[in-house]
Short mmCIF file of C-alpha atoms and ligand atoms in Angstrom, two decimals:
data_model
loop_
_atom_site.label_atom_id
_atom_site.label_comp_id
_atom_site.label_asym_id
_atom_site.label_seq_id
_atom_site.Cartn_x
_atom_site.Cartn_y
_atom_site.Cartn_z
CA UNK A 85 -12.29 26.69 0.29
CA UNK A 86 -10.69 24.80 3.16
CA UNK A 87 -8.73 21.60 2.91
CA UNK A 88 -10.89 18.61 3.77
CA UNK A 89 -9.31 16.68 6.61
CA UNK A 90 -9.41 13.48 4.63
CA UNK A 91 -7.24 14.62 1.77
CA UNK A 92 -3.85 14.35 3.40
CA UNK A 93 -4.73 11.35 5.54
CA UNK A 94 -5.89 9.35 2.62
CA UNK A 95 -2.60 9.05 0.82
CA UNK A 96 0.23 10.46 2.86
CA UNK A 97 0.84 7.38 4.94
CA UNK A 98 0.04 3.73 5.23
CA UNK A 99 -0.32 2.59 8.81
CA UNK A 100 0.12 -1.18 8.71
CA UNK A 101 3.46 -2.86 9.40
CA UNK A 102 4.00 -5.04 6.33
CA UNK A 103 5.93 -7.75 8.24
CA UNK A 104 8.13 -8.42 5.21
CA UNK A 105 10.48 -10.43 7.44
CA UNK A 106 7.76 -13.10 7.82
CA UNK A 107 6.92 -13.53 4.13
CA UNK A 108 9.52 -16.30 3.64
CA UNK A 109 8.14 -18.38 6.51
CA UNK A 110 5.34 -20.51 5.06
CA UNK A 111 4.75 -22.27 8.38
CA UNK A 112 4.32 -18.99 10.25
CA UNK A 113 1.95 -17.74 7.54
CA UNK A 114 -0.17 -20.91 7.62
CA UNK A 115 -0.46 -20.59 11.41
CA UNK A 116 -1.80 -17.02 11.06
CA UNK A 117 -4.54 -18.29 8.71
CA UNK A 118 -5.39 -21.12 11.10
CA UNK A 119 -5.69 -18.85 14.15
CA UNK A 120 -9.24 -18.99 15.62
CA UNK A 121 -9.74 -15.22 15.29
CA UNK A 122 -8.22 -14.89 11.79
CA UNK A 123 -10.30 -12.59 9.58
CA UNK A 124 -9.49 -11.71 6.01
CA UNK A 125 -10.15 -8.95 3.53
CA UNK A 126 -11.55 -10.21 0.21
CA UNK A 127 -10.18 -8.42 -2.84
CA UNK A 128 -10.36 -8.69 -6.62
CA UNK A 129 -8.66 -6.57 -9.27
CA UNK A 130 -10.05 -3.04 -8.65
CA UNK A 131 -12.63 -4.28 -6.12
CA UNK A 132 -12.83 -4.90 -2.41
CA UNK A 133 -15.52 -6.49 -0.21
CA UNK A 134 -17.22 -3.77 1.86
CA UNK A 135 -19.48 -3.82 4.90
CA UNK A 136 -21.10 -0.38 4.77
CA UNK A 137 -18.29 2.14 5.12
CA UNK A 138 -15.75 -0.40 6.40
CA UNK A 139 -13.71 -3.17 4.84
CA UNK A 140 -15.54 -6.45 5.31
CA UNK A 141 -13.70 -9.04 7.44
CA UNK A 142 -14.57 -12.62 6.64
CA UNK A 143 -13.55 -15.42 9.08
CA UNK A 144 -10.56 -17.14 7.45
CA UNK A 145 -12.35 -20.52 7.43
CA UNK A 146 -15.28 -19.04 5.47
CA UNK A 147 -13.28 -17.00 2.96
CA UNK A 148 -13.71 -17.83 -0.73
CA UNK A 149 -10.79 -19.74 -2.31
CA UNK A 150 -8.04 -17.63 -3.89
CA UNK A 151 -4.47 -16.42 -3.46
CA UNK A 152 -3.63 -15.91 0.22
CA UNK A 153 -1.75 -12.72 0.95
CA UNK A 154 -0.12 -11.26 4.04
CA UNK A 155 -0.76 -7.53 4.18
CA UNK A 156 0.80 -7.14 7.64
CA UNK A 157 -0.31 -6.07 11.08
CA UNK A 158 -2.04 -3.01 12.55
CA UNK A 159 -1.90 -2.87 16.32
CA UNK A 160 -2.88 -6.37 17.47
CA UNK A 161 -4.74 -7.24 14.29
CA UNK A 162 -3.16 -9.50 11.70
CA UNK A 163 -4.08 -8.20 8.23
CA UNK A 164 -4.70 -11.02 5.78
CA UNK A 165 -6.32 -10.90 2.36
CA UNK A 166 -7.54 -13.38 -0.21
CA UNK A 167 -7.41 -12.45 -3.89
CA UNK A 168 -10.29 -13.78 -5.99
CA UNK A 169 -11.27 -13.24 -9.63
CA UNK A 170 -14.75 -12.00 -8.68
CA UNK A 171 -16.06 -11.11 -5.23
CA UNK A 172 -19.34 -12.94 -4.45
CA UNK A 173 -22.25 -10.44 -4.50
CA UNK A 174 -23.26 -11.24 -0.88
CA UNK A 175 -19.85 -9.95 0.32
CA UNK A 176 -20.55 -6.42 -0.91
CA UNK A 177 -18.06 -5.88 -3.74
CA UNK A 178 -17.28 -2.25 -4.48
CA UNK A 179 -14.71 -0.50 -6.63
CA UNK A 180 -11.84 0.74 -4.49
CA UNK A 181 -11.86 4.10 -6.26
CA UNK A 182 -15.40 4.80 -5.03
CA UNK A 183 -15.09 3.12 -1.62
CA UNK A 184 -11.71 4.70 -0.87
CA UNK A 185 -13.07 8.11 0.16
CA UNK A 186 -15.19 6.50 2.94
CA UNK A 187 -12.46 4.30 4.39
CA UNK A 188 -10.22 5.32 7.26
CA UNK A 189 -6.61 6.04 6.36
CA UNK A 190 -5.57 2.66 7.79
CA UNK A 191 -8.16 0.77 5.78
CA UNK A 192 -7.43 2.74 2.61
CA UNK A 193 -3.77 1.75 3.00
CA UNK A 194 -4.75 -1.92 3.30
CA UNK A 195 -7.12 -1.69 0.33
CA UNK A 196 -4.58 -0.18 -2.07
CA UNK A 197 -1.93 -2.68 -0.95
CA UNK A 198 -4.28 -5.61 -1.59
CA UNK A 199 -5.68 -4.28 -4.87
CA UNK A 200 -2.20 -3.49 -6.15
CA UNK A 201 -1.22 -7.11 -5.58
CA UNK A 202 -4.47 -8.38 -7.11
CA UNK A 203 -3.91 -6.36 -10.29
CA UNK A 204 -0.32 -7.54 -10.56
CA UNK A 205 -1.16 -11.24 -10.08
CA UNK A 206 -3.90 -11.03 -12.69
CA UNK A 207 -1.63 -9.61 -15.39
CA UNK A 208 1.55 -11.59 -14.63
CA UNK A 209 0.61 -15.30 -14.67
CA UNK A 210 3.67 -16.34 -16.73
CA UNK A 211 7.41 -15.98 -16.44
CA UNK A 212 8.56 -12.93 -18.41
CA UNK A 213 11.84 -14.73 -19.17
CA UNK A 214 10.73 -18.19 -20.39
CA UNK A 215 6.93 -18.13 -20.56
CA UNK A 216 6.28 -20.88 -18.01
CA UNK A 217 3.27 -20.36 -15.67
CA UNK A 218 4.62 -19.05 -12.36
CA UNK A 219 3.68 -19.94 -8.79
CA UNK A 220 2.91 -17.49 -5.98
CA UNK A 221 5.48 -17.29 -3.18
CA UNK A 222 6.43 -15.15 -0.18
CA UNK A 223 2.90 -14.64 1.14
CA UNK A 224 1.68 -13.23 -2.16
CA UNK A 225 4.49 -10.77 -2.83
CA UNK A 226 6.57 -12.76 -5.33
CA UNK A 227 5.91 -15.07 -8.30
CA UNK A 228 8.49 -17.77 -8.89
CA UNK A 229 9.17 -19.59 -12.14
CA UNK A 230 9.43 -23.37 -11.55
CA UNK A 231 11.34 -23.83 -14.84
CA UNK A 232 14.07 -21.17 -14.75
CA UNK A 233 13.83 -20.17 -11.05
CA UNK A 234 13.39 -16.48 -11.92
CA UNK A 235 11.70 -14.43 -9.21
CA UNK A 236 9.22 -11.80 -10.32
CA UNK A 237 8.28 -8.91 -8.03
CA UNK A 238 5.20 -6.68 -8.12
CA UNK A 239 5.85 -3.74 -10.40
CA UNK A 240 5.13 -0.11 -9.64
CA UNK A 241 5.11 2.48 -12.41
CA UNK A 242 6.16 5.93 -11.23
CA UNK A 243 4.25 8.93 -12.54
CA UNK A 244 4.89 12.57 -11.71
CA UNK A 245 2.08 14.96 -10.85
CA UNK A 246 2.88 18.59 -10.33
CA UNK A 247 1.58 22.02 -9.57
CA UNK A 248 3.66 24.72 -11.25
CA UNK A 249 3.41 28.32 -10.07
CA UNK A 250 4.69 31.44 -11.79
CA UNK A 251 6.43 34.51 -10.34
CA UNK A 252 3.00 36.02 -9.49
CA UNK A 253 2.15 32.82 -7.59
CA UNK A 254 -0.52 31.76 -10.05
CA UNK A 255 -1.03 28.02 -10.54
CA UNK A 256 -0.92 26.18 -13.86
CA UNK A 257 -3.89 23.83 -14.28
CA UNK A 258 -5.03 22.01 -17.38
CA UNK A 259 -7.77 19.80 -18.70
CA UNK A 260 -7.57 16.56 -20.61
CA UNK A 261 -9.65 16.36 -23.83
CA UNK A 262 -11.66 13.42 -22.44
CA UNK A 263 -12.61 15.08 -19.14
CA UNK A 264 -15.99 16.56 -18.31
CA UNK A 265 -16.26 20.22 -19.34
CA UNK A 266 -14.90 22.73 -16.83
CA UNK A 267 -12.85 20.13 -14.97
CA UNK A 268 -9.26 21.24 -14.35
CA UNK A 269 -6.38 19.57 -12.55
CA UNK A 270 -2.63 19.52 -12.12
CA UNK A 271 -0.50 18.19 -14.97
CA UNK A 272 0.86 14.65 -14.79
CA UNK A 273 2.71 12.03 -16.79
CA UNK A 274 4.72 8.82 -16.61
CA UNK A 275 8.42 8.75 -15.87
CA UNK A 276 10.49 7.38 -18.76
CA UNK A 277 13.40 4.92 -18.52
CA UNK A 278 16.64 6.60 -17.49
CA UNK A 279 14.88 9.78 -16.39
CA UNK A 280 14.96 11.47 -12.98
CA UNK A 281 11.67 12.45 -11.40
CA UNK A 282 12.67 16.12 -11.61
CA UNK A 283 13.43 15.85 -15.32
CA UNK A 284 10.10 14.11 -15.87
CA UNK A 285 8.32 17.06 -14.22
CA UNK A 286 10.12 19.55 -16.49
CA UNK A 287 9.59 17.46 -19.64
CA UNK A 288 5.89 16.83 -19.06
CA UNK A 289 5.11 20.48 -18.37
CA UNK A 290 7.10 21.55 -21.43
CA UNK A 291 5.44 18.94 -23.66
CA UNK A 292 1.92 19.73 -22.54
CA UNK A 293 2.05 23.52 -22.18
CA UNK A 294 5.48 24.76 -23.44
CA UNK A 295 6.04 26.36 -19.99
CA UNK A 296 9.67 26.18 -18.80
CA UNK A 297 10.26 25.02 -15.23
CA UNK A 298 13.28 25.56 -12.98
CA UNK A 299 13.27 24.43 -9.35
CA UNK A 300 11.23 21.31 -8.56
CA UNK A 301 10.35 20.38 -4.97
CA UNK A 302 9.05 16.99 -3.76
CA UNK A 303 5.68 17.30 -1.99
CA UNK A 304 4.36 13.78 -1.29
CA UNK A 305 3.19 10.62 -3.00
CA UNK A 306 0.07 8.53 -3.47
CA UNK A 307 -0.18 4.87 -4.46
CA UNK A 308 -2.62 4.53 -7.35
CA UNK A 309 -2.72 0.79 -8.07
CA UNK A 310 -5.23 1.00 -10.94
CA UNK A 311 -3.38 -0.91 -12.19
CA UNK A 312 0.09 -0.12 -10.81
CA UNK A 313 0.98 3.58 -10.53
CA UNK A 314 2.72 5.52 -7.82
CA UNK A 315 1.90 9.21 -8.15
CA UNK A 316 4.88 11.30 -7.05
CA UNK A 317 3.83 14.89 -6.33
CA UNK A 318 5.87 18.05 -6.81
CA UNK A 319 5.65 21.80 -6.70
CA UNK A 320 7.52 23.47 -9.55
CA UNK A 321 8.68 27.02 -10.19
CA UNK A 322 7.80 28.17 -13.71
CA UNK A 323 10.33 30.36 -15.47
CA UNK A 324 8.09 31.32 -18.36
CA UNK A 325 4.40 32.28 -18.61
CA UNK A 326 3.41 31.72 -22.20
CA UNK A 327 1.21 28.64 -22.68
CA UNK A 328 0.96 26.63 -25.89
CA UNK A 329 -1.06 23.46 -25.31
CA UNK A 330 -0.31 20.39 -27.36
CA UNK A 331 -4.05 19.86 -28.01
CA UNK A 332 -3.43 16.16 -27.66
CA UNK A 333 -2.78 15.25 -24.04
CA UNK A 334 -4.10 18.61 -22.86
CA UNK A 335 -7.06 20.48 -24.37
CA UNK A 336 -6.60 23.67 -22.39
CA UNK A 337 -4.25 25.02 -19.73
CA UNK A 338 -4.38 28.31 -17.84
CA UNK A 339 -2.81 30.26 -15.03
CA UNK A 340 -5.15 30.79 -12.07
CA UNK A 341 -4.74 33.18 -9.16
CA UNK A 342 -6.05 31.94 -5.78
CA UNK A 343 -8.94 34.43 -5.87
CA UNK A 344 -9.89 33.47 -9.41
CA UNK A 345 -9.82 29.73 -8.75
CA UNK A 346 -11.74 30.03 -5.47
CA UNK A 347 -14.45 32.14 -7.13
CA UNK A 348 -14.80 29.79 -10.11
CA UNK A 349 -15.07 26.75 -7.85
CA UNK A 350 -17.60 28.47 -5.56
CA UNK A 351 -19.71 29.41 -8.61
CA UNK A 352 -19.42 25.82 -9.91
CA UNK A 353 -17.94 27.22 -13.09
CA UNK A 354 -14.89 24.99 -12.59
CA UNK A 355 -14.47 21.56 -11.02
CA UNK A 356 -11.39 20.26 -9.23
CA UNK A 357 -10.29 16.63 -8.87
CA UNK A 358 -11.79 14.45 -6.13
CA UNK A 359 -11.06 14.78 -2.44
CA UNK A 360 -8.95 11.63 -2.19
CA UNK A 361 -6.37 12.60 -4.78
CA UNK A 362 -2.88 14.00 -4.59
CA UNK A 363 -3.77 16.52 -7.31
CA UNK A 364 -6.46 17.99 -5.06
CA UNK A 365 -4.03 18.04 -2.14
CA UNK A 366 -1.41 19.91 -4.19
CA UNK A 367 -4.04 22.48 -5.21
CA UNK A 368 -5.36 22.87 -1.65
CA UNK A 369 -1.81 23.27 -0.32
CA UNK A 370 -1.11 26.04 -2.85
CA UNK A 371 -4.42 27.74 -1.97
CA UNK A 372 -3.25 27.86 1.67
CA UNK A 373 0.15 29.24 0.57
CA UNK A 374 1.93 26.12 1.80
CA UNK A 375 3.88 25.33 -1.38
CA UNK A 376 6.88 27.69 -0.86
CA UNK A 377 6.96 28.65 -4.53
CA UNK A 378 9.90 30.63 -5.94
CA UNK A 379 11.72 30.41 -2.58
CA UNK A 380 9.05 32.45 -0.81
ZN1 ZN B 650 11.02 -18.81 -16.27
#
């Protein structure tokens, strides 16, 4: 099993310059929308307008009404988006999670940026402090309360996702009770208030499998704005082997050697997570021996 080229590309970087320094300048932003060649991406919560395998670009003057957002700039192209409640059928709406694997890395970065904002705007129409309806500001990246002047910023919820290996370099994979049979993946969970990422890795593995973990190494991250997660990936060195699953968050967990996992996948007796996921990338990296487990 070789690593598909798209796995790392799809989440490891986001190519557009976000131009945050221009978000305060309403005049500058209006001029970008009025430019004769302005073209915009149309996005709704969880959906994006597609043109085959590419993001659809609609001339700014023909875009449906909605919240105007500055995504940034890639090369010479200004990246603008409009957030709507529902994308008109003739613009080719598609769920980002299914379209994402066909997009280029640059376009995937634009899509998750835009959809993350769309999801946040949908669920945060009122001031969290005083309840007054808020207004959009700073080119779509802030909501301001006209009553108490509070500024509200898009939220991101960190989650840890980790591949633990034991002293024999076997990997710990588990399956959620709701998943299709024979599907296994890395363990994951949300970070709690006041907790470091490393402690979250150790706590989640202990809660779900009773395996103790020592050293934790950062591997990479993936925005997952469905609705607002950032998946932070780690490799972890297990210091114990015995597994006791909680039966609640995890139905089964096992240690797999590289040979065993490769054979099971080849025989379609076990299914791994999708190509465009950090869990798959962690597994593929371990299969190649690139995880540097136990200080190897
Ligand atoms: Zn307020």
